[in-house]
PDB file of C-alpha atoms in Angstrom:
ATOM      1  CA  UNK A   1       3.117   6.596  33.745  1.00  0.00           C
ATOM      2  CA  UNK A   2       3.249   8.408  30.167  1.00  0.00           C
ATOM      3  CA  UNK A   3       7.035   9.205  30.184  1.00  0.00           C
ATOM      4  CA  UNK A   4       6.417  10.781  26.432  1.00  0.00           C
ATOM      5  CA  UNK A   5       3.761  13.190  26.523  1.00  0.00           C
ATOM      6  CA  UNK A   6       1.761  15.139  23.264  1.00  0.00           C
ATOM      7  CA  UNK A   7      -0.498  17.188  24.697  1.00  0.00           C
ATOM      8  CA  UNK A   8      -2.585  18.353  21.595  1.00  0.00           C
ATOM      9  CA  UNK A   9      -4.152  15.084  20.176  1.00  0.00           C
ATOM     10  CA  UNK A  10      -4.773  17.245  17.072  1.00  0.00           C
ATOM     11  CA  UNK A  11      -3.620  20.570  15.390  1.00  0.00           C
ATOM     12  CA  UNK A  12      -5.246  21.874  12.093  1.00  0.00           C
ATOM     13  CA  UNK A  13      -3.358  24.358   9.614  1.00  0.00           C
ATOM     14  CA  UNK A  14      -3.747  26.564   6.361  1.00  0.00           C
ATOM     15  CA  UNK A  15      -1.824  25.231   3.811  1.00  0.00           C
ATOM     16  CA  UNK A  16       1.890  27.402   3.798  1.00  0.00           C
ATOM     17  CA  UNK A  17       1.620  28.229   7.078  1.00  0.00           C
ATOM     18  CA  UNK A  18       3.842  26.672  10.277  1.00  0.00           C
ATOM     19  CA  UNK A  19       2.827  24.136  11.846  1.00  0.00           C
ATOM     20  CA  UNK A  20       4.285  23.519  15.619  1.00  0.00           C
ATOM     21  CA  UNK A  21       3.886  19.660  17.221  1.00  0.00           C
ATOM     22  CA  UNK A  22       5.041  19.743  20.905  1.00  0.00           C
ATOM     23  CA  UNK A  23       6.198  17.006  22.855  1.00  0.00           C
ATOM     24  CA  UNK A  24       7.024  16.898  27.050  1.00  0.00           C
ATOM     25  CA  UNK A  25       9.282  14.493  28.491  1.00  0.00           C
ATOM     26  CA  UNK A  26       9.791  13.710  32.063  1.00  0.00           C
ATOM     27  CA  UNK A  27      12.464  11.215  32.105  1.00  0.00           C
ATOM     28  CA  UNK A  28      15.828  12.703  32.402  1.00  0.00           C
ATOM     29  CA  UNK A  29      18.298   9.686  31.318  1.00  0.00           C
ATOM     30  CA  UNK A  30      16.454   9.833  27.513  1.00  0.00           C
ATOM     31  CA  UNK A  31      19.175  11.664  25.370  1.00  0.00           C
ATOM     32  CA  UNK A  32      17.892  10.676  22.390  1.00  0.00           C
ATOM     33  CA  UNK A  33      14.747  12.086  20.644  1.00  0.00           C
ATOM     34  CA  UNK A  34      12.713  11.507  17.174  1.00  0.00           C
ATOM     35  CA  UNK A  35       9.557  12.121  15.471  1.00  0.00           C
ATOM     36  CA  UNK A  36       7.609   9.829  13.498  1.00  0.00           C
ATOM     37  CA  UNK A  37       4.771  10.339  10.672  1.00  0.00           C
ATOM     38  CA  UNK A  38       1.822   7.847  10.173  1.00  0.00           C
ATOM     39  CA  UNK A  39      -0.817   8.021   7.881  1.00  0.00           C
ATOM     40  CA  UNK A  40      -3.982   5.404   7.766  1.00  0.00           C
ATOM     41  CA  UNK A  41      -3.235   1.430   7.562  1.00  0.00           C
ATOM     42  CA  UNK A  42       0.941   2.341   6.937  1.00  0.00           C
ATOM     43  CA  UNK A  43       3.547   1.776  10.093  1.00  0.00           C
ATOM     44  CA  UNK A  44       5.278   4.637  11.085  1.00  0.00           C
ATOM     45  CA  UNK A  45       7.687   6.734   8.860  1.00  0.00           C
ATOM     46  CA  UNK A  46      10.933   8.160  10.025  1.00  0.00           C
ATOM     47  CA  UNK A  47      10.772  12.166   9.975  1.00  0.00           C
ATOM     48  CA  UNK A  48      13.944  13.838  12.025  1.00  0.00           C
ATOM     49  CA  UNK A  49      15.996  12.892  14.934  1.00  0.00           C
ATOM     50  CA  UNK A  50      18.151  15.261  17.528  1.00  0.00           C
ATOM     51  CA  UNK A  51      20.816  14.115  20.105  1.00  0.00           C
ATOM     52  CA  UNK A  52      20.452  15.500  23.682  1.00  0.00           C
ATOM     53  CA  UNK A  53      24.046  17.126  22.806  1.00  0.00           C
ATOM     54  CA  UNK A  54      22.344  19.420  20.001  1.00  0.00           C
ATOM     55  CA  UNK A  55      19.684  22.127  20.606  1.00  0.00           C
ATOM     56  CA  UNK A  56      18.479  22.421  16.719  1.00  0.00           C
ATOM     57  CA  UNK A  57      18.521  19.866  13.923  1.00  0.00           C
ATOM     58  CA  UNK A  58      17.040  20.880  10.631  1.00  0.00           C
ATOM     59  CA  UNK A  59      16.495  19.095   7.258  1.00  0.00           C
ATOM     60  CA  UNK A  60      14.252  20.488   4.508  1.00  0.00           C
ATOM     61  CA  UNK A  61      10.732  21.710   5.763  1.00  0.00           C
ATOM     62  CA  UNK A  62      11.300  19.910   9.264  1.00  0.00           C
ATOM     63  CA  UNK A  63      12.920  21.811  12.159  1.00  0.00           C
ATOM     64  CA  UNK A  64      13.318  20.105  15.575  1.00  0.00           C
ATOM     65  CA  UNK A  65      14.088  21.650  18.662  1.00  0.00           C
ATOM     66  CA  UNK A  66      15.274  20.550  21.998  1.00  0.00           C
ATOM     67  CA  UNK A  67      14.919  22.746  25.118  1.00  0.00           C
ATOM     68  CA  UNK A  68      16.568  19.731  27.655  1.00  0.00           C
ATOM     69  CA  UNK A  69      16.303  22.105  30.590  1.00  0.00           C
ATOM     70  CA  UNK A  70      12.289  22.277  30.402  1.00  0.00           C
ATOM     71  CA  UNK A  71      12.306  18.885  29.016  1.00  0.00           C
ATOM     72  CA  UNK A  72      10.852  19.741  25.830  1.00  0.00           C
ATOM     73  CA  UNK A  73      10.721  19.403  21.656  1.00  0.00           C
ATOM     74  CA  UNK A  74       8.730  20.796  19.225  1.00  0.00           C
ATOM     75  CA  UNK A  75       8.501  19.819  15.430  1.00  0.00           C
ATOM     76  CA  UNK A  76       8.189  22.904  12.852  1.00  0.00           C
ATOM     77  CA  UNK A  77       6.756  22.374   9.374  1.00  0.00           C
ATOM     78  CA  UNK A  78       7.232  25.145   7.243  1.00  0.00           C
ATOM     79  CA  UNK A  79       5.487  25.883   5.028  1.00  0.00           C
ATOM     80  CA  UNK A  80       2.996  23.183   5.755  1.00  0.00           C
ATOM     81  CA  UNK A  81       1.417  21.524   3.181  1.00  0.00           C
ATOM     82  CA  UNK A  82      -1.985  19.216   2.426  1.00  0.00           C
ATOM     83  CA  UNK A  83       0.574  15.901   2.507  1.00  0.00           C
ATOM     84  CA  UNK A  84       1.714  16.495   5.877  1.00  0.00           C
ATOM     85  CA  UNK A  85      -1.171  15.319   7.149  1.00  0.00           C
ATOM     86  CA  UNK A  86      -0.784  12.859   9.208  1.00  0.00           C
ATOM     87  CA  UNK A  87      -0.263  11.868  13.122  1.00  0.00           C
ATOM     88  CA  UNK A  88       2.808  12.534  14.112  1.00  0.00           C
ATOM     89  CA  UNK A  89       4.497  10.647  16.986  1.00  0.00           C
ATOM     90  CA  UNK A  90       7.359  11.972  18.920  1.00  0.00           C
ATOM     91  CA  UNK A  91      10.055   9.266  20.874  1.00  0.00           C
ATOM     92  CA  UNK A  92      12.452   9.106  23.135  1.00  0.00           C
ATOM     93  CA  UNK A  93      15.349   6.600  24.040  1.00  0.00           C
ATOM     94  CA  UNK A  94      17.869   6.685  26.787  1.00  0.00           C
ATOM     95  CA  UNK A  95      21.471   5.339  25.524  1.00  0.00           C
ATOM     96  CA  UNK A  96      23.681   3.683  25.265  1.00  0.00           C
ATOM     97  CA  UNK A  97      22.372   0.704  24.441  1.00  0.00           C
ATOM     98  CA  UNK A  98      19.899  -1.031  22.136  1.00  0.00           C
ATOM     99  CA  UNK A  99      16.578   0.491  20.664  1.00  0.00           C
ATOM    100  CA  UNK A 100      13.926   0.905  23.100  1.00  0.00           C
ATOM    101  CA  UNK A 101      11.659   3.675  21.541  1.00  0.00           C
ATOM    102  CA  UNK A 102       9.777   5.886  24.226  1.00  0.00           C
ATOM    103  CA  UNK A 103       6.780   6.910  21.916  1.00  0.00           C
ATOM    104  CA  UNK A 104       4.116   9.842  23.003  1.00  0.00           C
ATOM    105  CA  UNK A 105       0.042   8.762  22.010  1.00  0.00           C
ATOM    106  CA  UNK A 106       0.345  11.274  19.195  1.00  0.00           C
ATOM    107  CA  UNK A 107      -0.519  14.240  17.409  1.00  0.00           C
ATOM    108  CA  UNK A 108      -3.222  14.471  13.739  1.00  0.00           C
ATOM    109  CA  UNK A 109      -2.239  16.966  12.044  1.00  0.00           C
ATOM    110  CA  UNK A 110      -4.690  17.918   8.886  1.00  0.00           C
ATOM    111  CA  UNK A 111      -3.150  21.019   6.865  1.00  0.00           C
ATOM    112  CA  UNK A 112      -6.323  22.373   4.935  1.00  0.00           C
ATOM    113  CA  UNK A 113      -5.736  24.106   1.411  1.00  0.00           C
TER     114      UNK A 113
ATOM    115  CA  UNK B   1      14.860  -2.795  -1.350  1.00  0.00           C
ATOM    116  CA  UNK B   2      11.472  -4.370  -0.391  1.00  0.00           C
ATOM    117  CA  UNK B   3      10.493  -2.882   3.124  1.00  0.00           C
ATOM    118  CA  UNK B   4       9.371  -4.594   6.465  1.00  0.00           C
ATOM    119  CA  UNK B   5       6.477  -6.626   6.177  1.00  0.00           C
ATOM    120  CA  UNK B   6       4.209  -8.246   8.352  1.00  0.00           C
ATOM    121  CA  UNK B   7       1.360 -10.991   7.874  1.00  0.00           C
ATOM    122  CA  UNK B   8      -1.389 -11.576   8.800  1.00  0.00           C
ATOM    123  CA  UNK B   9      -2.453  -8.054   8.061  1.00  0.00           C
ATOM    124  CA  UNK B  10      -5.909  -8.352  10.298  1.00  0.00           C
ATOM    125  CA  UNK B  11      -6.568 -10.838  12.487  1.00  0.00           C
ATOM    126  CA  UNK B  12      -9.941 -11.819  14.913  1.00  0.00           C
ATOM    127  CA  UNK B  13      -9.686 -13.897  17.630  1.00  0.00           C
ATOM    128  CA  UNK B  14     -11.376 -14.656  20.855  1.00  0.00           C
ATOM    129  CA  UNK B  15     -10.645 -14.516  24.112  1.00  0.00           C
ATOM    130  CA  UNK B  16      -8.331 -17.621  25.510  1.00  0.00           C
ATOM    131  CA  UNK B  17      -7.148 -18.347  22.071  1.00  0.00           C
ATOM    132  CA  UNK B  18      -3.882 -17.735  21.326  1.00  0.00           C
ATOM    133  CA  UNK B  19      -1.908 -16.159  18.399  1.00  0.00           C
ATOM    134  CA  UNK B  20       0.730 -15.388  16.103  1.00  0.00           C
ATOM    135  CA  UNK B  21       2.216 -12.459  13.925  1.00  0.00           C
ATOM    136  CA  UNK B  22       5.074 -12.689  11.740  1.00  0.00           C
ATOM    137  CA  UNK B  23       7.355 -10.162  10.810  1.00  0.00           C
ATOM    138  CA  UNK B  24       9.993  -9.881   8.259  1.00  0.00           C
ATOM    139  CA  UNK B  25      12.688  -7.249   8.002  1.00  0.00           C
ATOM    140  CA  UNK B  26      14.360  -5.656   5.748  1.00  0.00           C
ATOM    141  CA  UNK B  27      17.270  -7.566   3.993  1.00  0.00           C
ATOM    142  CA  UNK B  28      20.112  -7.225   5.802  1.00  0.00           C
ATOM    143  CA  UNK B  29      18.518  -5.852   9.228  1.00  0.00           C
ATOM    144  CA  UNK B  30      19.520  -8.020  12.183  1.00  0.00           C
ATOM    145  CA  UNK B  31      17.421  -6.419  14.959  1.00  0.00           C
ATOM    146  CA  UNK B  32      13.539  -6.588  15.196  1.00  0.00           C
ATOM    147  CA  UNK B  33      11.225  -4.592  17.323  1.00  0.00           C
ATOM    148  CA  UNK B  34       7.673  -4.954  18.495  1.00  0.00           C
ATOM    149  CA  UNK B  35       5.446  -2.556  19.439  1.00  0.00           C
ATOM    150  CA  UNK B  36       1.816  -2.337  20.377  1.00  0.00           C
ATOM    151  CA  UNK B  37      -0.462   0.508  19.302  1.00  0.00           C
ATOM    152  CA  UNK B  38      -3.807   1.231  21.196  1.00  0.00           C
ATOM    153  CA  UNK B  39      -5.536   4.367  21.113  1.00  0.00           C
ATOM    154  CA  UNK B  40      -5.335   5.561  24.601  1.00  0.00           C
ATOM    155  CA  UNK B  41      -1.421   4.054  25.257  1.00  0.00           C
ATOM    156  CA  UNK B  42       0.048   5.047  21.858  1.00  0.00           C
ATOM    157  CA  UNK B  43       2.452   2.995  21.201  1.00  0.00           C
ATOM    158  CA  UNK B  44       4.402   0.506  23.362  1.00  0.00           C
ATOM    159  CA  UNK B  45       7.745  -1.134  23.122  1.00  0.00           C
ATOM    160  CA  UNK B  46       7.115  -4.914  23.793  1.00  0.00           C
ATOM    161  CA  UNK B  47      10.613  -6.251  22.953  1.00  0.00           C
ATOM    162  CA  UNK B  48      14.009  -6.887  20.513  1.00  0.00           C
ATOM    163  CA  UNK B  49      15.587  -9.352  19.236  1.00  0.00           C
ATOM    164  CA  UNK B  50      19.000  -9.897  17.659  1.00  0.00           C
ATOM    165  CA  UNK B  51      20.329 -12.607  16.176  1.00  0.00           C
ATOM    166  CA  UNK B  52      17.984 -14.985  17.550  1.00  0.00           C
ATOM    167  CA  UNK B  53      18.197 -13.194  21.263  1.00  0.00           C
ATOM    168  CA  UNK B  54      15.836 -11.194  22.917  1.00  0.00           C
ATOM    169  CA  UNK B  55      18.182  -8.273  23.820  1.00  0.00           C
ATOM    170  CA  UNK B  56      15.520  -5.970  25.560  1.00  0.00           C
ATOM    171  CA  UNK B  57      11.694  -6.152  27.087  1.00  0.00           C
ATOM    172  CA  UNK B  58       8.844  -3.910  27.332  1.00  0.00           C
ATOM    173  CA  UNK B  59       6.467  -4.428  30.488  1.00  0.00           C
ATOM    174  CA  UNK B  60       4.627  -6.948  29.297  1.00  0.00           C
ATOM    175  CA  UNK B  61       3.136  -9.599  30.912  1.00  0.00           C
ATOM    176  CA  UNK B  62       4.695 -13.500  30.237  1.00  0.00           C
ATOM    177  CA  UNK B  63       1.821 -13.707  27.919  1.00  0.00           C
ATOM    178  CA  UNK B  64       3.321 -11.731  25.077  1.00  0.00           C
ATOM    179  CA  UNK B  65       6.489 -13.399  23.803  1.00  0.00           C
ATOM    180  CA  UNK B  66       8.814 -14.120  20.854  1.00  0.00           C
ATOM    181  CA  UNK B  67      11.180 -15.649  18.848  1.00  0.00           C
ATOM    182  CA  UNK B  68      13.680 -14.549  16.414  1.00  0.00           C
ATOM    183  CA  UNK B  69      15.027 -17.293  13.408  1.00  0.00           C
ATOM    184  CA  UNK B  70      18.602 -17.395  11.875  1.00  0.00           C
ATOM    185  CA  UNK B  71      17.565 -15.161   8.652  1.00  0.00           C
ATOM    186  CA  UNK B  72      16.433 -12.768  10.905  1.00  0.00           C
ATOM    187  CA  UNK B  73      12.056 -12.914  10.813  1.00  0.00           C
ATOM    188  CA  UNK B  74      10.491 -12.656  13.725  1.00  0.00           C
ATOM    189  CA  UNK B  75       7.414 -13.652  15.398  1.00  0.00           C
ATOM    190  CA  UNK B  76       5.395 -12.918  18.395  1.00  0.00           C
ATOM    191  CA  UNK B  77       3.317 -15.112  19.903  1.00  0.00           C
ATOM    192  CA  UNK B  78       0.369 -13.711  22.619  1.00  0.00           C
ATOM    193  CA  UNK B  79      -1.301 -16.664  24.518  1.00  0.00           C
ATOM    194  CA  UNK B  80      -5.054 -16.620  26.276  1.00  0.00           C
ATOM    195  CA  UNK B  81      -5.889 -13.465  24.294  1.00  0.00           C
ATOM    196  CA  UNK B  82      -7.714 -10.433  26.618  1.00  0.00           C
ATOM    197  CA  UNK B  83     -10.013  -8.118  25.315  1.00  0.00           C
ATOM    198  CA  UNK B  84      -7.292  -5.532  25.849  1.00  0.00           C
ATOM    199  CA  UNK B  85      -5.447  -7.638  23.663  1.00  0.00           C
ATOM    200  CA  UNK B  86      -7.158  -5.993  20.743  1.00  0.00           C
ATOM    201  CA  UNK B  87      -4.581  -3.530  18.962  1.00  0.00           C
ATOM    202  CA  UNK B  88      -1.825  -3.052  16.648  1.00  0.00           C
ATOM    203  CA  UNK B  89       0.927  -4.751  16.422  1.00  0.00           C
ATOM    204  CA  UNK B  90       3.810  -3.200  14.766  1.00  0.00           C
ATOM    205  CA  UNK B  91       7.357  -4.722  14.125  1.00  0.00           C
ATOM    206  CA  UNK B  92      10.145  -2.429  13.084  1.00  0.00           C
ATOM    207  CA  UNK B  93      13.826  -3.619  11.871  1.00  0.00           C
ATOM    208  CA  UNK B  94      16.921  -2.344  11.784  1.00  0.00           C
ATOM    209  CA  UNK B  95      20.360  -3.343  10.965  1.00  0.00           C
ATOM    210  CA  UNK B  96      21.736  -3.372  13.837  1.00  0.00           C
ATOM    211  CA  UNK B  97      19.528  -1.598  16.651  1.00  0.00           C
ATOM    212  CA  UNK B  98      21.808   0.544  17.764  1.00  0.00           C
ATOM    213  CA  UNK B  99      20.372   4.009  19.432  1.00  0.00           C
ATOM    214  CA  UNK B 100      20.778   5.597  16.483  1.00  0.00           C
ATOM    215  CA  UNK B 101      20.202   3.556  13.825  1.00  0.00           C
ATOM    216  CA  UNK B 102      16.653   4.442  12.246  1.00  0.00           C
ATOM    217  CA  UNK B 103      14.174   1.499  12.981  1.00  0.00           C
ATOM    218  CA  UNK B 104      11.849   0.890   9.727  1.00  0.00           C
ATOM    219  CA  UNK B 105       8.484   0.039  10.551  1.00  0.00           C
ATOM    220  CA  UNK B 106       6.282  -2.307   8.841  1.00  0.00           C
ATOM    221  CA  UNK B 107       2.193  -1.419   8.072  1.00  0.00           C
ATOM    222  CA  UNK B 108       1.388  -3.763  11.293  1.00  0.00           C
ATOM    223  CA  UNK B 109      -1.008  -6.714  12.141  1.00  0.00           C
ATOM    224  CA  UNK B 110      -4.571  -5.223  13.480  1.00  0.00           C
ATOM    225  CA  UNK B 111      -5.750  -8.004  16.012  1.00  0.00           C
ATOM    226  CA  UNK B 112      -9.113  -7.878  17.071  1.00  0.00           C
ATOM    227  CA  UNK B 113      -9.779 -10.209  20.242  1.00  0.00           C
ATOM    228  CA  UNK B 114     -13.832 -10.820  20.961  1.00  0.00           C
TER     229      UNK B 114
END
């Protein structure tokens, strides 16, 4: 049962444009989201995080949005760019507690020039 | 401050064996994840440790297990290897694992099980 769901298992952009990763969740107790970039033969990187308490947490180029009533987040780039290519994973986690990261199978992004 | 790493980077094996992967964390991180990456499951939490204990668990069958030392490496151990076996494993640290803390990941151990 994928608890963490990414729909599109790949999204291609122009270079400057936005770029929009979505992400479904179905269980209720996570309150506690984050997205992740991997490129080729690295482990994941940290990207941007948002408590279930916010709506909205921004930092730089990266936007993420949480719509807890549909059970939703999305992950804005803007203006994308030929380095953000990369899958990107979003997670979940239901606190308090210890780390147990909820991951979705992923998204490739490839921003073209 | 050197990163997480993990050894052996790529790994074969065949079925029944059994094997290990090491992981090291970042100085001063007390609490290690594993996860396991295939490409239809994404990634999968398998367990925790801190200080030495195993403080949460993935579902995993008794197969897939771990240990955690006093300076705070880790390794997992996965006896009579599957087929299904084959993917990667990635360890992530922290310092302290709690919810919010950022986990680190390290570039992973590819195991290949024939």
């Amino acid at each position: 049962d994928q608890q963490v769901k990414q729909n599109s298992p790949s999204l291609s952009v122009q270079e400057g444009r936005i770029s929009i990763l979505n992400c479904d969740y179905t269980n209720s107790m996570f309150d506690y989201f984050l997205w992740y970039k991997k490129y080729p033969a690295e482990g994941p990187t940290f990207l941007i995080s948002i408590s279930s308490i916010k709506d909205k947490n921004e930092d730089g180029r990266f936007t993420v949005f949480l719509n807890k009533s549909a059970k939703h987040l999305s992950l804005h780039i803007v203006p994308s760019q030929p380095g953000d290519s990369a899958v990107y994973f979003c997670a979940a986690s239901a606190g308090p507690g210890f780390q147990k990261l909820v991951f979705g199978t992923g998204t490739r992004l490839l921003v073209s020039p | 401050k050197a990163g997480v790493t993990q050894t052996p980077r790529y790994l074969i094996k065949t079925r029944g064996q059994q094997v290990t992967l090491s992981c090291s964390p970042i100085s001063g991180h007390r609490s290690v994840s594993w996860y396991q990456q295939t490409p239809g499951q994404g990634l999968q939490f398998l367990f925790e440790y801190f200080s030495e204990t195993q403080r949460n668990k993935g579902n995993f069958p008794g197969r897939f297990s771990g240990r955690q030392f006093s300076n705070s490496r880790s390794e997992m151990n996965v006896s009579t290897l599957e087929l299904g076996d084959s993917a990667l494993y990635l360890c992530a640290s922290s310092r302290a694992g709690g919810q919010e803390e950022t986990q680190y990941f390290g570039p992973g151990t590819r195991l290949l099980v024939l």
